[in-house]
C-alpha atoms as one frame of an Amber mdcrd trajectory, in Angstrom:
protein
  97.931 -89.279 111.343 101.012 -89.646 113.671 104.344 -91.631 113.391 104.384
 -94.852 115.386 106.879 -94.933 118.106 109.165 -97.829 119.555 111.083 -96.778
 122.878 113.221 -99.551 123.738 115.708-100.109 126.499 117.088-103.024 128.423
 115.839-101.603 131.707 111.781-102.902 132.878 111.247-100.483 135.414 111.878
 -98.170 132.928 109.862-100.027 130.420 107.122-100.031 133.161 106.945 -96.157
 134.045 107.267 -95.919 129.743 104.016 -97.857 129.597 102.511 -96.195 132.869
 102.791 -92.804 130.906 101.503 -94.568 127.116  98.114 -95.432 129.245  97.964
 -91.716 131.290  98.403 -90.158 127.902  95.384 -92.776 126.359  97.844 -92.986
 123.089  98.494 -95.706 121.222 100.970 -94.757 118.897 103.761 -96.452 121.428
 105.014 -99.217 122.128 107.398-100.610 124.327 110.488-102.811 123.633 112.930
-104.889 126.423 116.170-105.886 123.535 119.832-105.169 124.072 120.490-102.508
 121.796 123.471-104.060 119.625 120.220-106.611 118.349 117.051-105.306 118.403
 114.547-107.277 117.349 113.014-105.767 114.489 113.218-105.949 110.305 115.719
-105.063 108.102 114.830-101.465 106.995 111.815-100.593 108.895 111.995 -97.212
 110.671 112.658 -94.254 108.658 114.188 -92.387 111.932 115.967 -93.687 115.206
 116.831 -91.846 118.444 119.731 -92.209 121.000 119.891 -89.064 123.441 122.646
 -89.668 126.066 122.349 -93.687 126.207 125.443 -94.750 124.297 127.433 -93.339
 126.596 127.018 -96.926 128.195 126.635 -99.368 126.127 129.534-101.042 125.649
 130.413-101.960 121.511 128.848 -99.135 120.148 130.209 -99.658 116.598 127.370
-102.761 116.754 125.075-101.048 118.193 125.744 -97.747 115.363 125.742-100.975
 112.598 122.094-102.600 114.080 120.572 -98.129 114.264 122.053 -98.785 110.349
 120.774-101.727 109.726 116.665-101.342 110.540 116.458 -97.963 109.060 114.648
 -97.325 105.974 117.470 -95.957 103.149 117.438 -92.004 103.319 116.231 -92.610
 106.952 118.254 -91.153 109.248 119.843 -91.502 112.330 120.395 -89.064 115.835
 122.354 -90.399 117.948 124.540 -88.145 120.634 127.537 -90.216 121.570 130.490
 -89.380 124.472 133.878 -88.029 123.715 136.880 -90.316 124.902 138.807 -87.601
 124.590 137.620 -84.779 127.474 137.999 -83.420 130.209 134.295 -85.503 131.294
 136.572 -88.539 130.885 139.259 -87.865 133.165 135.652 -86.194 135.276 134.439
 -89.784 135.287 137.838 -91.608 136.607 137.224 -89.609 139.725 134.325 -91.732
 140.049 134.750 -95.609 140.155 132.069 -95.897 142.469 129.481 -95.018 139.337
 129.436 -97.639 136.214 132.826 -96.737 133.800 131.283 -94.913 130.659 132.158
 -96.213 127.643 133.606 -93.098 125.200 134.949 -93.273 121.862 136.922 -90.836
 120.012 135.819 -88.438 117.564 137.948 -90.956 114.707 136.153 -93.576 116.455
 132.810 -91.955 115.718 133.122 -91.157 112.117 134.621 -94.314 111.336 131.733
 -97.198 113.357 128.905 -94.491 111.119 130.629 -94.882 107.927 131.296 -98.549
 108.289 127.929 -98.579 108.780 127.002 -97.155 105.534 125.639 -93.966 106.625
 127.104 -90.585 106.390 126.958 -87.646 108.919 124.740 -84.816 107.560 124.986
 -82.691 110.832 127.612 -82.926 114.060 127.032 -80.636 116.782 129.437 -80.426
 120.117 128.961 -79.575 123.371 130.277 -79.467 126.597 133.780 -78.529 126.497
 134.020 -79.216 130.353 132.637 -80.789 132.508 129.682 -79.635 134.024 128.688
 -82.364 137.176 130.833 -83.149 139.464 133.445 -81.619 142.142 136.282 -84.209
 141.212 139.382 -84.755 140.677 139.980 -81.464 142.305 143.327 -80.683 140.447
 140.127 -79.794 138.077 140.173 -76.913 139.885 138.387 -73.930 138.697 137.443
 -75.518 135.564 134.593 -77.253 138.052 133.142 -74.070 139.278 129.380 -74.846
 139.411 128.599 -70.977 138.226 130.205 -72.319 134.251 126.966 -73.673 133.733
 124.504 -71.302 133.942 127.278 -69.481 131.917 128.084 -71.776 128.970 124.050
 -72.152 128.601 123.650 -68.020 127.893 122.036 -68.298 124.237 123.912 -66.377
 121.516 122.474 -66.285 118.439 120.117 -68.814 118.918 122.737 -71.582 120.314
 124.291 -72.270 123.617 127.730 -70.600 124.062 128.632 -74.164 125.372 127.776
 -74.827 121.249 129.571 -72.552 119.854 132.668 -72.702 121.530 132.611 -76.450
 121.833 132.444 -76.203 117.567 136.091 -74.072 117.409 137.811 -76.731 115.110
 140.704 -77.006 117.725 137.942 -77.169 121.069 135.486 -79.834 119.378 138.030
 -82.258 119.567 137.538 -81.623 123.013 133.686 -81.697 123.830 132.490 -84.402
 125.537 129.417 -84.498 123.708 128.970 -85.331 120.034 125.327 -84.949 118.631
 125.744 -86.796 115.378 122.570 -86.592 112.354 123.351 -89.067 110.696 121.635
 -90.904 106.966 121.196 -93.884 105.078 123.260 -93.991 101.983
């Protein structure tokens, strides 16, 4: 049969919506849990795969989250983590919006260090979003915030978005905002 999955969030409204969708789909293979991602109340070595997409930007102490992900992964298990790079143009955009929660961004060196510290290894590293694609601030970034870039960078070239190709160039990778790390527990 299909694998079981557990969705984790600290937001009760999101969990309520997940349960509504689950009932509507008559899905008995999914469960939802309200918890802090840095202290997941699940058993050690109990999951084959852990996946986190766009949520770790808002989680303080992401190093603790990565340690807990490794704790619940079975040996040889994998995780897919999306992390935000502090050394990107997107950081300037985030700073220009003090009305939004401050994102919890880390450097590429920290990303790699936290994975090693958790006794995992990176088996694939993908980079995206060389330009901020959601803003018109700060004004000094001017032409780099042009909305047309989103459409251009989304073009497919050789099976990948142009943005990923550009963001994966060695020098530019250091400046890309989104980093997806596929890791394996050693």
